[in-house]
Short mmCIF file of C-alpha atoms and ligand atoms in Angstrom, two decimals:
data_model
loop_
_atom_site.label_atom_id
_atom_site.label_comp_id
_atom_site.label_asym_id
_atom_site.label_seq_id
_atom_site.Cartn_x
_atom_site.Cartn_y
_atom_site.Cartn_z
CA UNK G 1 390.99 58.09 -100.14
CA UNK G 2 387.85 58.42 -97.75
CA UNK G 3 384.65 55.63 -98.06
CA UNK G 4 381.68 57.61 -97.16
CA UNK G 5 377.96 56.41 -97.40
CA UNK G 6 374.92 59.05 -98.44
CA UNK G 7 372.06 58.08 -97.56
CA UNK G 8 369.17 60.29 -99.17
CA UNK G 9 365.15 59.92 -98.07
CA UNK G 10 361.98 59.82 -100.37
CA UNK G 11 361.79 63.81 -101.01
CA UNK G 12 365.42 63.73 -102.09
CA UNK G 13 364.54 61.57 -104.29
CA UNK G 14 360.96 62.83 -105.04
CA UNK G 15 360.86 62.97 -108.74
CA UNK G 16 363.57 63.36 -111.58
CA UNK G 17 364.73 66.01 -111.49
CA UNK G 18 365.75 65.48 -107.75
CA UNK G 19 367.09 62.14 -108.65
CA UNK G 20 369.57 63.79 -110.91
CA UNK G 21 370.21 66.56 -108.40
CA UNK G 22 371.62 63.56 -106.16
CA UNK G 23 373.29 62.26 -108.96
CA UNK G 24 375.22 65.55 -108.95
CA UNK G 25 376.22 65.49 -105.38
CA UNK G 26 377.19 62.03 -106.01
CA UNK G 27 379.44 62.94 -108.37
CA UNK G 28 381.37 65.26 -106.61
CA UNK G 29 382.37 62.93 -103.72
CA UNK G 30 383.26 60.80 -106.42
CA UNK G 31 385.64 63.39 -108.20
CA UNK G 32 386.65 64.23 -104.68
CA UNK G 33 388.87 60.64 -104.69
CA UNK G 34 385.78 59.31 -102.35
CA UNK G 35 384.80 55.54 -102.83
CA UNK G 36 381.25 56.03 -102.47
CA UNK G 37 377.75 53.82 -101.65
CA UNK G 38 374.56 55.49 -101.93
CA UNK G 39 371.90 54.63 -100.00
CA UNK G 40 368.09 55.72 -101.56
CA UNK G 41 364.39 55.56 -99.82
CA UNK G 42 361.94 55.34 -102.39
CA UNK G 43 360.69 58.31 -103.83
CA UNK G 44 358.49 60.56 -100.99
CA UNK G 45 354.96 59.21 -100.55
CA UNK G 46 355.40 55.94 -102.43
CA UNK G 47 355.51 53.57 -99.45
CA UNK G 48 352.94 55.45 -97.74
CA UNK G 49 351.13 54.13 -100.81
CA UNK G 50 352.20 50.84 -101.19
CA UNK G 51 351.02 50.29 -97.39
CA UNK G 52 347.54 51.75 -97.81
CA UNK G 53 346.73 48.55 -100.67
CA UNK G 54 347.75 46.14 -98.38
CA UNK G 55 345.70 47.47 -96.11
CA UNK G 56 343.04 47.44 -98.64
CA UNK G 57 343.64 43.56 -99.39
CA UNK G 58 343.21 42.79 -95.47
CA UNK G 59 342.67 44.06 -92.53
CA UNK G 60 345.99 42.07 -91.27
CA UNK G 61 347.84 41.32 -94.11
CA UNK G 62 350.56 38.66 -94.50
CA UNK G 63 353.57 39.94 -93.18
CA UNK G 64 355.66 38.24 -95.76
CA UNK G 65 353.71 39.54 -98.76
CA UNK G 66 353.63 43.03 -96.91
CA UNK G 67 357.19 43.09 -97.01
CA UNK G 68 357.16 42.15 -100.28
CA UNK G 69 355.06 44.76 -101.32
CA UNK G 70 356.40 47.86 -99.79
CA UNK G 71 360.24 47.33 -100.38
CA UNK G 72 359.37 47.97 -103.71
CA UNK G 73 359.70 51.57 -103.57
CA UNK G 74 363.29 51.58 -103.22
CA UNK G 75 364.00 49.16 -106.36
CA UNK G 76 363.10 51.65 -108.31
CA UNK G 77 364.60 54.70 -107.15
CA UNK G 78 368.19 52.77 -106.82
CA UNK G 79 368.12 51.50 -110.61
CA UNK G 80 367.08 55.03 -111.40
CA UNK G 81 370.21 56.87 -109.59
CA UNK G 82 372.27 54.39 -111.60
CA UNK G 83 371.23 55.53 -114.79
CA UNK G 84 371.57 58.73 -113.57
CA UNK G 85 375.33 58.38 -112.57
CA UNK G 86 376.07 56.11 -115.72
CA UNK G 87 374.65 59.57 -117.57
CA UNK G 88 377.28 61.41 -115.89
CA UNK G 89 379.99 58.72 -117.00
CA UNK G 90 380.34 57.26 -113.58
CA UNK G 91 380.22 53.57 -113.03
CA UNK G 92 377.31 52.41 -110.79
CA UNK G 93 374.97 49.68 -109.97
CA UNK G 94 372.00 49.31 -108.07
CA UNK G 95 372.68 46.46 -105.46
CA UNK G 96 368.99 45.27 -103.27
CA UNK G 97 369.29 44.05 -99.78
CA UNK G 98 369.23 40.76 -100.89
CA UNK G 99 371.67 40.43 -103.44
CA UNK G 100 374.69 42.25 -101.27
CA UNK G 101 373.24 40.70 -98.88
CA UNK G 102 371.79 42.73 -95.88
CA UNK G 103 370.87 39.38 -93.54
CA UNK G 104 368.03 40.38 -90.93
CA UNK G 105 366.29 38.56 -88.25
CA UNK G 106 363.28 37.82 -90.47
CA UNK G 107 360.41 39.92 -88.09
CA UNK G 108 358.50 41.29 -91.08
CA UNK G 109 357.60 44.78 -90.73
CA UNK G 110 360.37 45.76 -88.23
CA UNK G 111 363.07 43.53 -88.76
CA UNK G 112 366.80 43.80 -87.79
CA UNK G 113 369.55 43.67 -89.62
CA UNK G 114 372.32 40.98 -87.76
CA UNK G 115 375.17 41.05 -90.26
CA UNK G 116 376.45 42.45 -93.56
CA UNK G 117 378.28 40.77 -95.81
CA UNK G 118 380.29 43.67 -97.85
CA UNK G 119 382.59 41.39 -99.48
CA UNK G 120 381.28 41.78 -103.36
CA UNK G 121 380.43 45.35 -102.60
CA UNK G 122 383.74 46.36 -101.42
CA UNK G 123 385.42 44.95 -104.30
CA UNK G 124 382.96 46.79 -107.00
CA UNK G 125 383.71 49.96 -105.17
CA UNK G 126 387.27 49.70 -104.82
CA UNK G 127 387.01 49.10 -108.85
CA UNK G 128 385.65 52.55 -108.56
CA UNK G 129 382.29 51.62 -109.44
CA UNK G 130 379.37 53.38 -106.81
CA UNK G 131 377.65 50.98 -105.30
CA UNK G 132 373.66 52.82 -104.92
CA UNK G 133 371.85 50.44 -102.33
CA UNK G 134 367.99 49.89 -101.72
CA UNK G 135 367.40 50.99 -97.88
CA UNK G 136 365.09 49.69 -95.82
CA UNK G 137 364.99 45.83 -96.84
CA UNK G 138 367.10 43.39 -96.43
CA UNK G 139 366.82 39.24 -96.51
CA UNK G 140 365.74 37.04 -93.42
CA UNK G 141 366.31 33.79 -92.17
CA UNK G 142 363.24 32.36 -94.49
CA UNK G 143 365.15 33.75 -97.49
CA UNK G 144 362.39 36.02 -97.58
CA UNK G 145 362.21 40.17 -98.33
CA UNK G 146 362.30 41.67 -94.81
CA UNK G 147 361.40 45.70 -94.26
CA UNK G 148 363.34 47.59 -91.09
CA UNK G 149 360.55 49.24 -90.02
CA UNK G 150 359.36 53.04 -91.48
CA UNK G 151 362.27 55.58 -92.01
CA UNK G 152 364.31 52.26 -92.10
CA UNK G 153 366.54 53.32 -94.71
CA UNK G 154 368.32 55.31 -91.99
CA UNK G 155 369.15 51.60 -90.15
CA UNK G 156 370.64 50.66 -93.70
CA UNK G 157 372.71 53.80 -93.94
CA UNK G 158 374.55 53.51 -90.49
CA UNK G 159 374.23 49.50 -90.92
CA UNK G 160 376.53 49.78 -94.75
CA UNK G 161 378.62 52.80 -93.17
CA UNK G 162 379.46 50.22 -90.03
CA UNK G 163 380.32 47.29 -91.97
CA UNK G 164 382.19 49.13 -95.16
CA UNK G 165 383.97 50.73 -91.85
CA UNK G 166 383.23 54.10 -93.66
CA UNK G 167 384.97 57.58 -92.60
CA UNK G 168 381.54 58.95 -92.59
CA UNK G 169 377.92 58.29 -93.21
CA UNK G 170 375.73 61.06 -94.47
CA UNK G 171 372.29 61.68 -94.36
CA UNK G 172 370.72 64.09 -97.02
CA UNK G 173 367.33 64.98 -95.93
CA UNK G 174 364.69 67.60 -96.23
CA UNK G 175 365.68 70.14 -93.56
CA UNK G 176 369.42 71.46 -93.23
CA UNK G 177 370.06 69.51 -89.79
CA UNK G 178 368.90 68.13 -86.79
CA UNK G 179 366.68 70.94 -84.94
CA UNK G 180 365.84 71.74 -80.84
CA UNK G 181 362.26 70.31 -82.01
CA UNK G 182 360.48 69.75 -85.70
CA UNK G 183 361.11 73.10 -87.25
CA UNK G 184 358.00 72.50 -89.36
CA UNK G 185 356.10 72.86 -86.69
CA UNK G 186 357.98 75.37 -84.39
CA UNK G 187 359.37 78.10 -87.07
CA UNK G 188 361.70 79.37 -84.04
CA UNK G 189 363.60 75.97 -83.78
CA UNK G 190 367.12 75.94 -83.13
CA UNK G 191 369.72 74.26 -85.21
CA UNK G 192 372.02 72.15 -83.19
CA UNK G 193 375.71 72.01 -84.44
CA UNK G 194 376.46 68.67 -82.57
CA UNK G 195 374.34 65.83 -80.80
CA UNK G 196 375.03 63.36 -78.37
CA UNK G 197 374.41 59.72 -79.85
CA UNK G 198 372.55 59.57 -76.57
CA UNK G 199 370.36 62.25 -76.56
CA UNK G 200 369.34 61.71 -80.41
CA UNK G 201 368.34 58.27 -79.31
CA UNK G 202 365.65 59.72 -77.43
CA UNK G 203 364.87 62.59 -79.45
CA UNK G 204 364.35 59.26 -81.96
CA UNK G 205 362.58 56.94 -80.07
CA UNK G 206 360.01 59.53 -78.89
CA UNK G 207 359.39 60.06 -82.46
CA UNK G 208 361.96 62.94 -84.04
CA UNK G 209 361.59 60.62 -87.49
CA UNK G 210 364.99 63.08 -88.73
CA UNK G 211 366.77 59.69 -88.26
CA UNK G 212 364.92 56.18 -87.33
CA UNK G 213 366.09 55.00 -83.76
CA UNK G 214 367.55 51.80 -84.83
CA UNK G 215 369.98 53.57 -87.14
CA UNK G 216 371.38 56.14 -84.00
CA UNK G 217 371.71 52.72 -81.54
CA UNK G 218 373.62 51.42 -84.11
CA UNK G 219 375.46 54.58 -84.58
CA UNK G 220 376.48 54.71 -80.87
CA UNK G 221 377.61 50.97 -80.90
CA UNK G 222 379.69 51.43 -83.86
CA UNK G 223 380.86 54.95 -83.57
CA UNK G 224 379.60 55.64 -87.29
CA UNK G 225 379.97 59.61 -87.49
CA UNK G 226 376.78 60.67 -88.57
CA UNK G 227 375.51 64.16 -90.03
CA UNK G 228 372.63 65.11 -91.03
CA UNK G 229 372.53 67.98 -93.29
CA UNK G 230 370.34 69.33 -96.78
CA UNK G 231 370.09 67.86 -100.09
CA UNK G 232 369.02 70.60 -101.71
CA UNK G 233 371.29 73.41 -99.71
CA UNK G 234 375.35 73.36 -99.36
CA UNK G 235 375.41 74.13 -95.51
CA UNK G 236 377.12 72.69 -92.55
CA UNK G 237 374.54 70.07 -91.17
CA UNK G 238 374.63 68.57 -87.70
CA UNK G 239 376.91 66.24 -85.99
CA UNK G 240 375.53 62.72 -84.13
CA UNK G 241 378.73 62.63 -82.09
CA UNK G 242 380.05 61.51 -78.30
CA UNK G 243 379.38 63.39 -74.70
CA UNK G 244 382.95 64.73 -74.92
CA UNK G 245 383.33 66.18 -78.48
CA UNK G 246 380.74 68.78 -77.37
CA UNK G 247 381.47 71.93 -75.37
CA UNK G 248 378.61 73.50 -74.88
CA UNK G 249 375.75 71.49 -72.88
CA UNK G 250 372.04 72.46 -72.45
CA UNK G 251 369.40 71.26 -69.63
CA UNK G 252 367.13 70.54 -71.89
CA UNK G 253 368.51 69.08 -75.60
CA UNK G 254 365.17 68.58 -77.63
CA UNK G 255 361.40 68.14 -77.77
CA UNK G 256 359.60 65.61 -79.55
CA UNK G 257 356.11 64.59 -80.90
CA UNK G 258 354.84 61.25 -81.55
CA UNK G 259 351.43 61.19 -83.09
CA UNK G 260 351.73 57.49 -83.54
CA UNK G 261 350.37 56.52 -80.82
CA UNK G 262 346.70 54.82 -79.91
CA UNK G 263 345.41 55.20 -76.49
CA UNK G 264 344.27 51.93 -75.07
CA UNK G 265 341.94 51.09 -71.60
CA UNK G 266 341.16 48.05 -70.25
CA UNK G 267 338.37 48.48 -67.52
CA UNK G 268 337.88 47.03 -64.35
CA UNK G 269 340.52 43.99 -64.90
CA UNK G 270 340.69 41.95 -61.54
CA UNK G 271 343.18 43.02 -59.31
CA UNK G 272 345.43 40.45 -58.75
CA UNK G 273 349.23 39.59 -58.94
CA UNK G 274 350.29 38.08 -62.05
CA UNK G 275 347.79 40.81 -63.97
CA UNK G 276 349.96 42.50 -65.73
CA UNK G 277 351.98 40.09 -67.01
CA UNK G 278 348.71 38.40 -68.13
CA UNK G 279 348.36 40.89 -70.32
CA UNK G 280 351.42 42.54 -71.30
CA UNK G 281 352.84 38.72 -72.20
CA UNK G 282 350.69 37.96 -75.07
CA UNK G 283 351.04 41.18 -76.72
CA UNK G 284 354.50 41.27 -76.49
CA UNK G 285 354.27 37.46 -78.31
CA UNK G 286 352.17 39.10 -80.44
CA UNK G 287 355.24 41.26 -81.32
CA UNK G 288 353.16 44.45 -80.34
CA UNK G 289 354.99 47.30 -78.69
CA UNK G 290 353.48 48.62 -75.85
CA UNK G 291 354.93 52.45 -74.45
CA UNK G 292 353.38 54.34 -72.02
CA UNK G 293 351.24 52.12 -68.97
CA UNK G 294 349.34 53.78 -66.26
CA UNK G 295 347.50 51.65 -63.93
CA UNK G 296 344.50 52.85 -61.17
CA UNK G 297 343.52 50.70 -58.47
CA UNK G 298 339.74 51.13 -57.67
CA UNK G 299 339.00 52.12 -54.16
CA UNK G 300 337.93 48.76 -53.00
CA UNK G 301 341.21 47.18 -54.25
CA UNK G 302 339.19 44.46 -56.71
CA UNK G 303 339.80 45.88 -59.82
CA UNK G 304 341.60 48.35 -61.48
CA UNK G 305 341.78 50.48 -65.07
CA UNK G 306 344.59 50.10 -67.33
CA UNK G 307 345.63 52.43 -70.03
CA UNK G 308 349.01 51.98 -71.86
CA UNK G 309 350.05 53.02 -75.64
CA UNK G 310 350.49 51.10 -79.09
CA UNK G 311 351.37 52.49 -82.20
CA UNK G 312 348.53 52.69 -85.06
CA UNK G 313 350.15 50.15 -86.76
CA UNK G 314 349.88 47.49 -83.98
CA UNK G 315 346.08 48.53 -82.73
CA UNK G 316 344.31 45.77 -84.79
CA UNK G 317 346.76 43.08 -83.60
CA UNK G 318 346.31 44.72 -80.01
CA UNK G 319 342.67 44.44 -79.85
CA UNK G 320 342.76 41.08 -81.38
CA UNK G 321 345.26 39.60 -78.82
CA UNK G 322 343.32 41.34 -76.05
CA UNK G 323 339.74 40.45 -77.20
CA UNK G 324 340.53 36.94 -77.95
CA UNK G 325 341.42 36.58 -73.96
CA UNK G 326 338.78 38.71 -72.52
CA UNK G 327 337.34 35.25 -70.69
CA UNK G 328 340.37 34.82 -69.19
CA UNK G 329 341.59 38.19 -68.46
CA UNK G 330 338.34 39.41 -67.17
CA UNK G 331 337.95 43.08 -67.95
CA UNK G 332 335.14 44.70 -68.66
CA UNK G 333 335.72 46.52 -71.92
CA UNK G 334 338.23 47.50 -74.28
CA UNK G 335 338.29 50.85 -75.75
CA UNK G 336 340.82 53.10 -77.57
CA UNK G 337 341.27 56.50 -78.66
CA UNK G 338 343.80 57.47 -81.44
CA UNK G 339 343.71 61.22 -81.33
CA UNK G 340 346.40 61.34 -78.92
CA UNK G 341 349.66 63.06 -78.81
CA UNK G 342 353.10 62.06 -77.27
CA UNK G 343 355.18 65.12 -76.33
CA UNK G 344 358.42 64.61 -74.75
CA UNK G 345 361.35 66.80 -73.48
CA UNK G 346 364.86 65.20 -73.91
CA UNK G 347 367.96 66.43 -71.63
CA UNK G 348 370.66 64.91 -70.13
CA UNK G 349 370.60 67.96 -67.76
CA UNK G 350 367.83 66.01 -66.41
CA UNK G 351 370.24 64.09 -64.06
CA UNK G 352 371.22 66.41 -62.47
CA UNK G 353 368.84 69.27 -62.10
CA UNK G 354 365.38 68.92 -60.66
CA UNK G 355 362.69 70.85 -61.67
CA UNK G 356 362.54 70.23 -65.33
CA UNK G 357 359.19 67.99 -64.55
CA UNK G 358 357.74 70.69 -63.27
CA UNK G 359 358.50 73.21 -65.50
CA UNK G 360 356.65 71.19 -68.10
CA UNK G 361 353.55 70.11 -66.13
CA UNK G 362 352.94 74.38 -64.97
CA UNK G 363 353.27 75.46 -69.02
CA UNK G 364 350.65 72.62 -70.45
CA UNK G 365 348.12 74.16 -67.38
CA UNK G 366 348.99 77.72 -68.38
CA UNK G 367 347.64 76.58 -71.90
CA UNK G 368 345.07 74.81 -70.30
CA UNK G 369 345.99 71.38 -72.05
CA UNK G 370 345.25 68.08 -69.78
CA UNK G 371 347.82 65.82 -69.14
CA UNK G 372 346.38 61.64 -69.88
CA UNK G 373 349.09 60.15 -69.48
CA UNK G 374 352.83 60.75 -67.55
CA UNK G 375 356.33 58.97 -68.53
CA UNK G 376 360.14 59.39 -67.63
CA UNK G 377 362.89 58.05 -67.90
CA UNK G 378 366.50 59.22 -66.24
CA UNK G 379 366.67 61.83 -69.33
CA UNK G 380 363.68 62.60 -70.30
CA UNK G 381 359.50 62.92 -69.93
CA UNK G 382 356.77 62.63 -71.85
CA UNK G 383 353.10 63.64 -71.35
CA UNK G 384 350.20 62.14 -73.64
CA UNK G 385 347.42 65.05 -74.11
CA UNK G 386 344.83 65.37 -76.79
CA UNK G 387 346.17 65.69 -80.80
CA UNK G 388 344.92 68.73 -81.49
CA UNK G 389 347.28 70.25 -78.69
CA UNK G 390 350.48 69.09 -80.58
CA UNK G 391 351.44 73.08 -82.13
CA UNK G 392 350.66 74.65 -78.70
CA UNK G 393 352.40 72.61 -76.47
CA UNK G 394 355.58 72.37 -78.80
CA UNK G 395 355.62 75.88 -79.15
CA UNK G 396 355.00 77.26 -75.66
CA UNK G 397 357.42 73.84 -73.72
CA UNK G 398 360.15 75.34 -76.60
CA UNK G 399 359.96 78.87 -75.24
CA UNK G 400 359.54 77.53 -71.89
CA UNK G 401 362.68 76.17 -72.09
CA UNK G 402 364.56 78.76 -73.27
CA UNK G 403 365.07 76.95 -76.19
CA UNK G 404 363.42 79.57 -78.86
CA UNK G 405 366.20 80.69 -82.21
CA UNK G 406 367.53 84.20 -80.81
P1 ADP E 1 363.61 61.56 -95.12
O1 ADP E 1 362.54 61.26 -96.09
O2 ADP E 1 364.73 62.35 -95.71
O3 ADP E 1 364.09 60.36 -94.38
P2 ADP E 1 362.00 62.32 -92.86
O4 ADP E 1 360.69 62.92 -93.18
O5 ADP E 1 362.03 60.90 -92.43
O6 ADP E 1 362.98 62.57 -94.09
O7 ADP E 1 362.73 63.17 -91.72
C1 ADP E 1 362.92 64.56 -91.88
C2 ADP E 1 361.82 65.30 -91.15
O8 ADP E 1 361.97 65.12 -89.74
C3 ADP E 1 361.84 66.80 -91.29
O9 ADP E 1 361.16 67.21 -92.46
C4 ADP E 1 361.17 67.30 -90.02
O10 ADP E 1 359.82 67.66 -90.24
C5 ADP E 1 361.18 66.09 -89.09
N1 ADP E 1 361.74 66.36 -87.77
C6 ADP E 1 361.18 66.00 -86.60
N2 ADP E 1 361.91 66.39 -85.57
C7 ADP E 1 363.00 67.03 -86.06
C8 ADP E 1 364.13 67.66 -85.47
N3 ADP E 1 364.29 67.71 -84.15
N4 ADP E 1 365.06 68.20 -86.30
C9 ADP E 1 364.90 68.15 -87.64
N5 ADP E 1 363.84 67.57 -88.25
C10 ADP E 1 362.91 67.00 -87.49
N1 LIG E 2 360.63 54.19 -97.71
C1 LIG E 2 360.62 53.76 -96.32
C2 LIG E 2 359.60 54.57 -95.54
O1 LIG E 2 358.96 55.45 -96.08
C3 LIG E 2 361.96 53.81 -95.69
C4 LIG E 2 362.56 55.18 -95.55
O2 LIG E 2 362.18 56.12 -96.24
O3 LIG E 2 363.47 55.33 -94.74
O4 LIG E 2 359.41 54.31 -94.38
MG1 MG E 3 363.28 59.27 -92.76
#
């Protein structure tokens, strides 16, 4: 008998009828001999709502009550599945983060999860009743509802697949696998059969949302097999797997696009040692994730410009952190711009081919897009250029590549 964990996100879950088409699925692992937990995001759009009225209370809301707010979503589509399954004359409960519990380190808004304890869950499902668990949330260190961060319910997943030490986890989504770039963007994507943990990690944390980053870092630590494959199609999905269970290797894996991303400058900061750490130090107390930095020197060597990257989320924090120490810091001015792209090219081929750089930097000047910003990393670069660039330059960097469907 095989454990296995589905995980399915909000438009597998969108309304009803969808609900009860994954109460279907679920019941054929379960008449497969499978002892099953289902993992559910709240139904497509929801949190996207339930963020938007916080926002509407405050212009920085209380984390805690945040939290509180937007886990919501999940509550209901979990006690919904169970009816669902009990309808099909399964056993199942809805189990939330808290009462399995899912213990996190309490960071509201992007916390982590540090431990599981399956204990109660394991026995329920070895009684043959399917546990269906609320992604996303789980309970801090201030006893407290704490979110993973959006597309968290991904973390959960691969978290409840790693602790139930499951044969498999799967995640039903709404394309049939995990795709050279987004194919909603770039109709002659390629479906990839297999994945390196490695490369999806940077496919994910360049902003492929198919799977939230923290849930493939776990995956790699824990060697949970992943796949990603279609709720609403039966077809062979794709494989997050190790290096050596793939045969065939490309240059270049993936591209990505992150429009989550704010452009900030700082102008004419004094040029002096210790600067940057001036800055960067309180925003990363701040908890505020900075990506991308650039700095330019002027020509007299007294000040210089800095531009780096924050996500939307963390711009009002940003600017408060930064504006609050402008006497101290000493720049001139702060000013942002949010209609910015991130477009990135993931390979591992990187290492040991040169060239790839290149490649990219001649095909965004053939389209005439400006580069802003430049990034890399030993497998991969990214380029910040204008938004409304994003189709273009995935479209022509995927043929560029060679990486257009035959
Ligand atoms: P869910 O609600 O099921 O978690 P998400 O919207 O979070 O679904 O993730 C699935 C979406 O990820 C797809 O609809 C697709 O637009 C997008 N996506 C981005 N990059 C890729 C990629 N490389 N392969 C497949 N899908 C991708
Ligand atoms: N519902 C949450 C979100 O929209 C978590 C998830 O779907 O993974 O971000
Ligand atoms: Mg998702």
């Amino acid at each position: 008998m095989a454990r296995i964990v589905m995980k399915f996100g909000g438009t597998s879950v969108g309304d009803i009828d969808r609900i009860k088409n994954v109460a279907n699925r679920v019941k054929r692992e379960v008449e497969a001999g499978n002892q099953v937990a289902v993992v559910l995001s709240a139904m497509s759009g929801v949190t996207n709502q339930l963020v938007a009225w916080c926002n509407q209370m405050a212009k920085l809301p209380d984390p805690r009550e945040y939290d509180t707010v937007v886990a919501t979503g999940e509550q209901v589509t979990i006690g919904l599945l169970a009816i669902g399954l009990q309808e099909l004359g399964l056993e199942a409960r809805s189990w939330c983060g808290w009462q399995i519990p899912i213990r996190s380190n309490g960071v509201h808004g992007k916390a982590r999860i540090e431990s599981i304890n399956t204990d109660r869950m394991s026995a329920a499902m070895a009684a043959g009743q399917v546990a269906v668990v609320a992604g996303f949330q789980a309970v801090g260190p201030d006893e407290r509802i704490s979110t993973l961060g959006r597309g968290g319910s991904d973390t959960s997943a691969v978290a409840l697949a790693a602790a139930l030490g499951a044969d498999r986890c799967d995640i039903y989504t709404d394309v049939d696998g995990i795709y050279t770039t987004d194919p909603r963007i770039v109709t002659k994507a390629r479906k990839l059969q297999r994945i390196t943990y490695e490369e999806m990690l940077e496919l994910a944390s360049v902003g492929a949302k198919v799977l939230q980053t923290r849930s493939v870092e776990m995956a790699m630590k824990h060697r949970v097999r992943v796949q990603v494959l279609s709720s609403f199609e039966d077809k062979p999905g794709t494989l997050v797997c190790d290096e050596d269970e793939i045969v065939e290797k490309e240059l270049v894996s993936g591209i990505a696009y992150s429009r989550d991303e704010t452009k900030v400058t700082l102008t004419r900061v004094p040029d002096r040692p210790g600067v940057a750490a001036s800055i960067f130090g309180p925003l990363a107390d701040a908890s505020v994730n900075v990506d991308m930095i650039v700095q330019n020197v002027s020509e007299d060597g007294r000040f210089t410009d800095l531009t780096f990257t924050v996500s939307h989320t963390d711009l009002e924090r940003a600017r408060e952190v930064l504006n609050g120490a402008q006497s101290t810091l000493g720049f001139e001015r702060l000013t942002d711009d949010p209609d910015v792209v991130k477009v990135s090219v993931i390979g591992v081929g990187m290492r040991s081919h040169a060239g790839i750089a290149q490649k990219m930097f001649q095909t965004l000047a053939l389209e005439g897009i400006n580069i802003q910003v430049i990034s890399t990393s030993e497998i991969k670069i990214s380029v910040l250029i204008a938004e409304k660039y994003t189709e273009l330059a995935l479209r022509a960097l995927h043929t560029a590549y060679g990486l257009d469907a035959a």
